[in-house]
Short mmCIF file of C-alpha atoms in Angstrom, two decimals:
data_model
loop_
_atom_site.label_atom_id
_atom_site.label_comp_id
_atom_site.label_asym_id
_atom_site.label_seq_id
_atom_site.Cartn_x
_atom_site.Cartn_y
_atom_site.Cartn_z
CA MET A 28 -104.90 -15.03 -138.88
CA LEU A 29 -105.95 -12.27 -141.29
CA LYS A 30 -109.56 -12.57 -140.08
CA THR A 31 -108.38 -12.24 -136.48
CA ALA A 32 -106.47 -9.10 -137.44
CA GLU A 33 -109.58 -7.65 -139.12
CA ASP A 34 -111.61 -8.28 -135.96
CA LEU A 35 -109.06 -6.22 -134.05
CA LEU A 36 -108.23 -3.46 -136.51
CA GLY A 37 -111.00 -3.19 -139.07
CA GLU A 38 -111.25 -4.03 -142.75
CA TYR A 39 -108.15 -5.21 -144.63
CA VAL A 40 -108.06 -2.65 -147.44
CA TRP A 41 -105.29 -4.09 -149.64
CA GLU A 42 -107.46 -6.85 -151.22
CA VAL A 43 -104.61 -9.37 -151.70
CA TYR A 44 -102.25 -10.85 -149.10
CA ASP A 45 -99.39 -13.00 -150.38
CA LEU A 46 -96.09 -14.19 -148.89
CA LEU A 47 -92.70 -14.54 -150.58
CA VAL A 48 -89.72 -16.25 -148.93
CA LEU A 49 -86.52 -14.47 -149.98
CA PRO A 50 -82.93 -15.79 -150.12
CA PRO A 51 -81.12 -16.34 -146.78
CA CYS A 52 -79.19 -13.05 -147.08
CA PHE A 53 -82.42 -11.08 -146.41
CA SER A 54 -81.68 -8.73 -143.51
CA PHE A 55 -85.06 -8.78 -141.80
CA GLY A 56 -87.61 -11.20 -140.39
CA GLY A 57 -90.14 -9.76 -142.79
CA MET A 58 -90.93 -6.70 -144.88
CA GLU A 59 -94.51 -5.53 -145.01
CA ASN A 60 -94.97 -4.46 -148.63
CA PRO A 61 -98.69 -3.88 -149.29
CA CYS A 62 -100.23 -7.05 -150.75
CA LEU A 63 -96.94 -9.01 -150.66
CA THR A 64 -94.91 -9.68 -147.51
CA PHE A 65 -91.25 -10.65 -147.88
CA LEU A 66 -90.02 -13.24 -145.35
CA THR A 67 -86.71 -14.67 -144.21
CA PRO A 68 -86.24 -18.43 -144.68
CA THR A 69 -85.11 -18.59 -141.03
CA LEU A 70 -88.84 -18.70 -140.19
CA LEU A 71 -89.15 -22.17 -141.71
CA ALA A 72 -88.66 -24.08 -138.47
CA GLY A 73 -90.83 -27.06 -139.40
CA ASP A 74 -93.10 -26.77 -136.36
CA LYS A 75 -94.92 -23.47 -137.04
CA SER A 76 -93.34 -22.06 -133.87
CA LEU A 77 -92.20 -18.86 -135.59
CA VAL A 78 -95.64 -17.95 -136.94
CA PRO A 79 -95.83 -14.79 -134.74
CA THR A 80 -93.61 -13.08 -137.31
CA ILE A 81 -96.35 -13.65 -139.90
CA ALA A 82 -98.82 -12.09 -137.48
CA HIS A 83 -96.44 -9.14 -137.16
CA GLU A 84 -96.28 -8.57 -140.92
CA ILE A 85 -100.06 -8.92 -141.24
CA ALA A 86 -100.52 -6.31 -138.50
CA HIS A 87 -98.33 -3.93 -140.51
CA SER A 88 -101.16 -3.79 -143.06
CA TRP A 89 -102.77 -1.37 -140.59
CA THR A 90 -99.94 0.06 -138.47
CA GLY A 91 -97.17 0.94 -140.86
CA ASN A 92 -98.91 0.77 -144.22
CA LEU A 93 -102.28 2.35 -143.39
CA VAL A 94 -101.11 4.61 -140.56
CA THR A 95 -97.44 5.54 -140.98
CA ASN A 96 -94.80 7.19 -138.81
CA ARG A 97 -93.91 10.66 -140.09
CA ASN A 98 -90.17 9.97 -139.87
CA PHE A 99 -87.85 7.44 -138.28
CA GLU A 100 -87.67 9.30 -134.97
CA HIS A 101 -91.25 8.08 -134.54
CA PHE A 102 -90.56 4.57 -135.82
CA TRP A 103 -92.15 3.10 -132.69
CA LEU A 104 -95.57 4.17 -134.01
CA ASN A 105 -94.92 1.62 -136.74
CA GLU A 106 -93.09 -1.18 -134.94
CA GLY A 107 -94.26 -0.79 -131.34
CA PHE A 108 -97.90 -0.80 -132.41
CA THR A 109 -97.32 -3.68 -134.79
CA THR A 110 -95.59 -5.78 -132.13
CA PHE A 111 -98.48 -5.04 -129.76
CA PHE A 112 -101.02 -6.09 -132.40
CA GLU A 113 -98.96 -9.16 -133.35
CA ARG A 114 -99.29 -10.42 -129.78
CA LYS A 115 -102.96 -9.51 -129.68
CA ILE A 116 -103.47 -11.70 -132.75
CA VAL A 117 -101.56 -14.72 -131.41
CA GLY A 118 -103.24 -14.22 -128.04
CA ARG A 119 -106.67 -14.55 -129.61
CA MET A 120 -105.55 -17.62 -131.53
CA HIS A 121 -103.57 -19.42 -128.81
CA GLY A 122 -104.78 -17.90 -125.56
CA GLU A 123 -103.93 -14.85 -123.47
CA PRO A 124 -101.16 -16.66 -121.51
CA PHE A 125 -99.27 -17.14 -124.79
CA ARG A 126 -99.56 -13.42 -125.53
CA HIS A 127 -98.05 -12.66 -122.13
CA PHE A 128 -95.34 -15.27 -122.68
CA GLU A 129 -94.35 -13.55 -125.92
CA CYS A 130 -94.27 -10.21 -124.09
CA ILE A 131 -91.96 -11.64 -121.42
CA GLY A 132 -89.63 -12.83 -124.17
CA GLY A 133 -89.82 -9.40 -125.75
CA TRP A 134 -88.82 -7.76 -122.48
CA THR A 135 -85.79 -10.07 -122.32
CA GLU A 136 -84.83 -8.97 -125.84
CA LEU A 137 -85.33 -5.32 -124.83
CA GLU A 138 -82.92 -5.78 -121.92
CA CYS A 139 -80.38 -7.39 -124.25
CA GLY A 140 -80.78 -4.60 -126.81
CA ILE A 141 -80.23 -1.88 -124.24
CA LYS A 142 -77.24 -3.72 -122.81
CA ASP A 143 -75.71 -4.00 -126.30
CA LEU A 144 -76.17 -0.30 -127.09
CA GLY A 145 -75.44 1.04 -123.61
CA GLU A 146 -78.18 2.17 -121.24
CA LYS A 147 -77.43 5.86 -121.83
CA HIS A 148 -77.30 5.60 -125.62
CA ASP A 149 -79.63 7.94 -127.49
CA PHE A 150 -80.89 5.05 -129.63
CA THR A 151 -82.44 3.44 -126.53
CA LYS A 152 -84.96 6.29 -126.34
CA LEU A 153 -88.40 5.50 -127.71
CA VAL A 154 -88.26 8.79 -129.63
CA PRO A 155 -84.55 9.34 -130.40
CA ASP A 156 -82.89 12.32 -132.03
CA LEU A 157 -81.87 11.13 -135.50
CA LYS A 158 -80.79 14.41 -137.06
CA GLY A 159 -77.87 13.61 -139.36
CA VAL A 160 -78.15 9.87 -138.64
CA ASP A 161 -78.75 7.07 -141.14
CA PRO A 162 -81.91 5.33 -139.83
CA ASP A 163 -80.29 1.97 -140.56
CA GLU A 164 -77.70 2.79 -137.91
CA ALA A 165 -80.42 3.29 -135.31
CA PHE A 166 -82.30 0.09 -136.18
CA SER A 167 -82.72 -2.13 -133.12
CA VAL A 168 -85.26 -3.94 -130.97
CA ILE A 169 -85.96 -0.75 -128.96
CA PRO A 170 -88.90 0.73 -130.94
CA TYR A 171 -90.48 -2.73 -131.15
CA GLU A 172 -90.32 -3.78 -127.53
CA LYS A 173 -90.24 -0.47 -125.67
CA GLY A 174 -93.19 0.67 -127.77
CA GLN A 175 -95.07 -2.57 -127.14
CA ALA A 176 -94.44 -2.26 -123.41
CA LEU A 177 -95.86 1.29 -123.36
CA LEU A 178 -99.04 0.19 -125.12
CA PHE A 179 -99.43 -2.85 -122.85
CA TYR A 180 -98.98 -0.60 -119.82
CA LEU A 181 -101.54 1.91 -121.09
CA GLU A 182 -104.01 -0.89 -121.76
CA SER A 183 -103.62 -2.10 -118.18
CA ILE A 184 -104.30 1.30 -116.59
CA LEU A 185 -107.05 2.50 -118.94
CA GLY A 186 -109.54 -0.31 -118.49
CA GLY A 187 -108.14 -3.47 -120.04
CA PRO A 188 -108.27 -5.05 -123.51
CA ASP A 189 -111.94 -4.43 -124.33
CA VAL A 190 -111.64 -0.71 -123.63
CA PHE A 191 -108.21 -0.23 -125.19
CA GLU A 192 -109.00 -2.16 -128.37
CA LYS A 193 -111.82 0.28 -129.11
CA PHE A 194 -109.30 3.12 -128.88
CA LEU A 195 -106.87 1.32 -131.19
CA LYS A 196 -109.50 0.71 -133.84
CA ALA A 197 -110.59 4.36 -133.60
CA TYR A 198 -106.94 5.45 -133.90
CA VAL A 199 -106.46 3.49 -137.13
CA GLU A 200 -109.71 4.82 -138.54
CA GLU A 201 -108.82 8.43 -137.63
CA TYR A 202 -105.34 8.41 -139.19
CA LYS A 203 -105.56 5.92 -142.06
CA TYR A 204 -103.66 6.99 -145.19
CA GLN A 205 -101.74 9.55 -143.10
CA SER A 206 -98.24 9.93 -141.66
CA ILE A 207 -98.21 11.07 -138.03
CA ASP A 208 -95.84 11.65 -135.13
CA THR A 209 -95.87 10.89 -131.42
CA ASP A 210 -97.46 14.22 -130.42
CA ILE A 211 -100.41 13.60 -132.75
CA TRP A 212 -100.87 10.09 -131.35
CA LYS A 213 -100.67 11.33 -127.76
CA ALA A 214 -103.20 14.11 -128.41
CA PHE A 215 -105.64 11.57 -129.85
CA LEU A 216 -105.08 9.30 -126.83
CA TYR A 217 -106.00 12.16 -124.49
CA LYS A 218 -109.01 13.08 -126.63
CA HIS A 219 -110.33 9.52 -126.72
CA PHE A 220 -109.84 9.01 -122.99
CA SER A 221 -110.91 12.51 -121.95
CA ASP A 222 -112.75 11.00 -118.98
CA LYS A 223 -109.49 9.43 -117.76
CA GLU A 224 -107.18 12.41 -118.06
CA ASP A 225 -106.23 12.08 -114.39
CA ILE A 226 -104.87 8.58 -115.09
CA LEU A 227 -103.00 9.70 -118.19
CA ASN A 228 -101.44 12.62 -116.34
CA LYS A 229 -99.84 10.18 -113.90
CA VAL A 230 -97.91 8.50 -116.73
CA ASP A 231 -94.26 9.57 -116.77
CA TRP A 232 -94.33 10.56 -120.43
CA ASP A 233 -90.86 12.07 -120.49
CA ALA A 234 -89.34 8.86 -119.12
CA TRP A 235 -91.31 6.62 -121.47
CA LEU A 236 -90.74 8.65 -124.63
CA TYR A 237 -87.52 10.60 -124.26
CA ALA A 238 -85.32 8.96 -121.61
CA PRO A 239 -82.71 6.33 -122.53
CA GLY A 240 -82.60 2.86 -121.01
CA LEU A 241 -85.38 0.64 -119.74
CA PRO A 242 -88.93 2.01 -119.37
CA PRO A 243 -89.89 3.50 -116.00
CA VAL A 244 -92.45 0.74 -115.47
CA LYS A 245 -92.35 -2.95 -116.34
CA PRO A 246 -95.85 -4.16 -117.24
CA GLU A 247 -97.27 -7.01 -115.18
CA TYR A 248 -97.23 -10.11 -117.36
CA ASP A 249 -98.79 -13.51 -116.61
CA ASN A 250 -95.85 -15.89 -116.14
CA THR A 251 -97.81 -19.16 -116.42
CA LEU A 252 -95.88 -20.36 -119.49
CA ALA A 253 -92.61 -18.67 -118.55
CA LYS A 254 -92.40 -20.20 -115.06
CA LYS A 255 -91.10 -23.54 -116.36
CA CYS A 256 -88.33 -21.67 -118.16
CA THR A 257 -87.35 -19.56 -115.17
CA ASP A 258 -87.49 -22.54 -112.80
CA LEU A 259 -85.17 -24.58 -115.03
CA ARG A 260 -82.83 -21.61 -115.42
CA LYS A 261 -82.67 -21.27 -111.62
CA ALA A 262 -81.88 -24.97 -111.25
CA TRP A 263 -78.99 -24.76 -113.71
CA LEU A 264 -77.58 -21.59 -112.20
CA GLU A 265 -77.66 -22.97 -108.66
CA ALA A 266 -76.48 -26.50 -109.50
CA ASP A 267 -73.06 -27.59 -108.32
CA GLU A 268 -70.81 -28.62 -111.19
CA ASN A 269 -70.38 -32.02 -109.54
CA ASP A 270 -74.15 -32.59 -109.48
CA LEU A 271 -75.15 -31.97 -113.09
CA GLY A 272 -76.36 -35.55 -113.45
CA GLN A 273 -79.67 -34.42 -111.94
CA PHE A 274 -80.63 -32.96 -115.33
CA THR A 275 -82.19 -35.19 -117.98
CA ALA A 276 -83.90 -34.81 -121.35
CA LYS A 277 -87.24 -35.10 -119.53
CA ASP A 278 -86.68 -31.60 -118.14
CA ILE A 279 -87.80 -30.08 -121.45
CA GLU A 280 -89.91 -32.96 -122.73
CA ASP A 281 -93.09 -30.89 -122.64
CA PHE A 282 -91.48 -27.56 -123.55
CA SER A 283 -92.60 -25.91 -126.77
CA SER A 284 -89.94 -24.49 -129.08
CA PRO A 285 -90.65 -20.95 -127.82
CA GLN A 286 -90.18 -22.16 -124.24
CA ILE A 287 -86.81 -23.74 -125.07
CA SER A 288 -85.81 -20.48 -126.74
CA GLU A 289 -86.87 -18.45 -123.70
CA PHE A 290 -85.06 -20.80 -121.32
CA LEU A 291 -81.86 -20.09 -123.24
CA GLY A 292 -82.68 -16.39 -123.35
CA PHE A 293 -83.11 -16.28 -119.58
CA LEU A 294 -79.79 -18.09 -119.08
CA ASP A 295 -78.12 -15.63 -121.43
CA GLN A 296 -79.22 -12.76 -119.18
CA GLU A 297 -76.97 -14.06 -116.41
CA GLU A 298 -73.19 -14.17 -116.05
CA PRO A 299 -71.57 -16.54 -118.58
CA LEU A 300 -71.93 -20.23 -117.72
CA SER A 301 -68.96 -22.47 -117.06
CA ILE A 302 -67.69 -24.67 -119.89
CA LYS A 303 -68.75 -27.72 -117.90
CA LYS A 304 -72.35 -26.52 -117.67
CA VAL A 305 -72.48 -25.59 -121.35
CA GLU A 306 -71.22 -29.03 -122.33
CA LYS A 307 -73.76 -30.70 -120.04
CA LEU A 308 -76.57 -28.55 -121.47
CA ASN A 309 -75.68 -29.72 -124.95
CA GLU A 310 -75.26 -33.35 -123.94
CA THR A 311 -78.58 -33.40 -122.07
CA TYR A 312 -80.87 -31.39 -124.35
CA LYS A 313 -79.13 -31.83 -127.75
CA LEU A 314 -79.32 -28.08 -128.28
CA GLY A 315 -76.70 -28.09 -131.01
CA GLU A 316 -78.89 -30.37 -133.13
CA ARG A 317 -81.96 -28.12 -133.27
CA ASN A 318 -82.84 -26.37 -136.53
CA ASN A 319 -85.14 -23.69 -135.11
CA ALA A 320 -83.25 -20.46 -135.86
CA GLU A 321 -84.31 -18.70 -132.64
CA ILE A 322 -83.06 -21.62 -130.53
CA LYS A 323 -79.88 -21.94 -132.58
CA PHE A 324 -79.14 -18.22 -132.22
CA ARG A 325 -79.59 -18.14 -128.46
CA TRP A 326 -77.63 -21.34 -128.00
CA ILE A 327 -74.68 -20.04 -130.04
CA ARG A 328 -74.69 -16.71 -128.21
CA LEU A 329 -74.80 -18.45 -124.82
CA CYS A 330 -71.86 -20.68 -125.78
CA LEU A 331 -69.77 -17.83 -127.18
CA ARG A 332 -70.23 -15.83 -124.00
CA ALA A 333 -69.02 -18.90 -122.08
CA HIS A 334 -65.97 -19.09 -124.41
CA TRP A 335 -66.75 -22.68 -125.41
CA LYS A 336 -64.42 -23.28 -128.34
CA ASP A 337 -66.46 -26.15 -129.79
CA ILE A 338 -69.21 -23.73 -130.83
CA ILE A 339 -66.95 -21.53 -133.00
CA PRO A 340 -67.39 -23.50 -136.28
CA GLU A 341 -71.17 -23.57 -135.81
CA ALA A 342 -71.22 -19.84 -135.08
CA VAL A 343 -69.29 -19.03 -138.25
CA LYS A 344 -71.51 -21.36 -140.28
CA PHE A 345 -74.63 -19.67 -138.89
CA ILE A 346 -73.56 -16.11 -139.70
CA THR A 347 -72.38 -16.98 -143.20
CA GLU A 348 -75.40 -19.06 -144.23
CA GLN A 349 -77.99 -16.39 -143.40
CA GLY A 350 -77.92 -12.61 -143.05
CA ARG A 351 -80.83 -11.76 -140.76
CA MET A 352 -79.58 -8.86 -138.64
CA LYS A 353 -81.41 -10.06 -135.52
CA PHE A 354 -79.10 -13.09 -135.48
CA THR A 355 -76.03 -12.06 -137.42
CA ARG A 356 -75.07 -8.85 -135.65
CA PRO A 357 -75.14 -10.19 -132.06
CA ILE A 358 -73.12 -13.27 -133.05
CA TYR A 359 -70.50 -11.13 -134.79
CA ARG A 360 -70.35 -8.93 -131.68
CA CYS A 361 -69.81 -11.97 -129.45
CA LEU A 362 -67.01 -13.20 -131.71
CA TYR A 363 -65.42 -9.75 -131.71
CA ASP A 364 -65.66 -9.38 -127.92
CA TRP A 365 -63.78 -12.66 -127.35
CA ASP A 366 -60.05 -12.02 -127.84
CA GLU A 367 -59.51 -15.49 -129.26
CA THR A 368 -62.06 -15.03 -132.06
CA ARG A 369 -61.73 -11.29 -132.81
CA GLU A 370 -59.53 -11.77 -135.86
CA LEU A 371 -61.85 -14.56 -137.04
CA ALA A 372 -64.84 -12.21 -136.80
CA VAL A 373 -63.09 -9.58 -138.91
CA SER A 374 -61.77 -12.03 -141.52
CA THR A 375 -65.15 -13.76 -141.80
CA TYR A 376 -66.84 -10.41 -142.39
CA LYS A 377 -64.30 -9.39 -145.02
CA ASP A 378 -64.68 -12.74 -146.81
CA HIS A 379 -68.49 -12.66 -146.81
CA SER A 380 -69.55 -9.00 -146.71
CA SER A 381 -70.15 -9.01 -150.48
CA GLU A 382 -72.85 -11.65 -149.91
CA MET A 383 -74.73 -9.48 -147.40
CA MET A 384 -77.56 -7.02 -148.00
CA HIS A 385 -76.50 -3.42 -147.47
CA ALA A 386 -78.19 -3.07 -144.06
CA THR A 387 -76.46 -6.15 -142.65
CA ARG A 388 -73.12 -5.26 -144.21
CA GLN A 389 -73.19 -1.76 -142.74
CA GLY A 390 -74.47 -2.89 -139.35
CA VAL A 391 -71.90 -5.63 -138.87
CA GLY A 392 -69.17 -3.34 -140.21
CA ARG A 393 -69.98 -0.81 -137.49
CA ASP A 394 -70.13 -3.56 -134.84
CA LEU A 395 -66.61 -4.64 -135.83
CA HIS A 396 -65.38 -1.02 -135.90
CA LEU A 397 -64.59 -1.30 -139.60
CA ILE A 398 -67.14 1.38 -140.56
CA ALA A 399 -67.38 4.67 -138.65
CA ASP A 400 -70.63 5.58 -136.90
CA ASP A 401 -72.57 8.48 -138.36
CA LYS A 402 -73.02 9.91 -134.87
CA PRO A 403 -70.95 9.61 -131.67
CA GLN A 404 -72.40 7.17 -129.15
CA ASP A 405 -73.46 8.35 -125.70
CA GLY A 406 -72.69 5.13 -123.87
#
C-alpha cells in the first residue's frame, strides 16, 4: 500500500511508517502523525474490509503532513485531497470499479452530513468562515467528501487520471514543507493547465468553494458494484409488507462487507422503514449479529429512525463502548430526536462523558444542546 502511494505521490520522506491501535475512546478513524499513525480499534473488522482508512492515513504522509492547509478554513486541502488519494490507492490495488464504489458511498455520507447540519449551514461550505469558531465544532464529513468530489470532477474534465495524476504529483513537489490556502492551490491548478484555461473557467468555482449545501455537479461514478445495493434497496422499499417472504439470506450471499454497508446506507437515505420491514431485515440477514463497525453503525441508525425499540440497548452499548465521532455523534442525535429516547440520550451522555475524548465530549454535548455552539447556525 505504501509503495502504491509512492507511485502516485512521490518518495515517502518520513523513513518509518508504523501503526498504533489506541483505546476505543479515540475520537477519530485515524490520526496521521508523521512516522506513527494512530488508529481506532473499530477498524478491526476481521475481514480487512476497513483497510481504506489505512490508505487514507498513508496518503496523509503527503497531503496533510508534507503539504499542509494554512488554517482550518482550508481543511479540505488536507482531507479532500487525502480522501481522493485514498481512493486512488485502493483503486490501483482492487480495481477502478472499487474506487468508484467508495466514491458513491462517500457521496451518500456527504448527503447525510449536509442533512444533519442543514443545507444552508456555513459549515457545509468547502471553504467556510471559521472566524471565532473552534475548529472542532466545524469538524464533519464535508471537507472530506465535498473536496474529494471536486477533485474527481476536475480529473474528469481535464483529461482523466493519467493527466491529472501528473498535476497532483507536481502540486506536492511544488508545495512540500509548506502551508497553503485554496487561492494558492487554484493558482497552481491554472498555471499547470494553462492550455485548458477555457475548461477551468467553466467551473462554477463560487458554488464549489463558497456555497453551502451539495456541490453544483455530481461526478459520474461507475455503479457496477453499487448496482446490487441499489437494486436490493429498491426491492425492499417497493415490497408489500405482506410479501416480505420473498427475501432470503441468498440476497446478500455474494455481497462484500462494504456492499452490505452501502445497502444499509442507501436505505437510510429514504423515509424511515416500517417496524415490520426492520424486523424482517434483521431476521433475514442477521444484521444485528455483525461485528463490522460500519455495518453496525448504519444498522443501528436505520433502526432508530424507524423507532424500533429492540435496537435501543444495542445503540446504547455501541455509543458507550467506543467513542469514534463518526459513529457516536449520529447515534446520539438519533436517540435525542426520538421523544421516547431523548432522556436516555442525555442521561447516557452524562454518565459516560468523562470516558470520552474532549472532541467527542464537546461534539455530543452540542448535539444534545447541553453545550452552547460557538457560533449561531444558519440552518
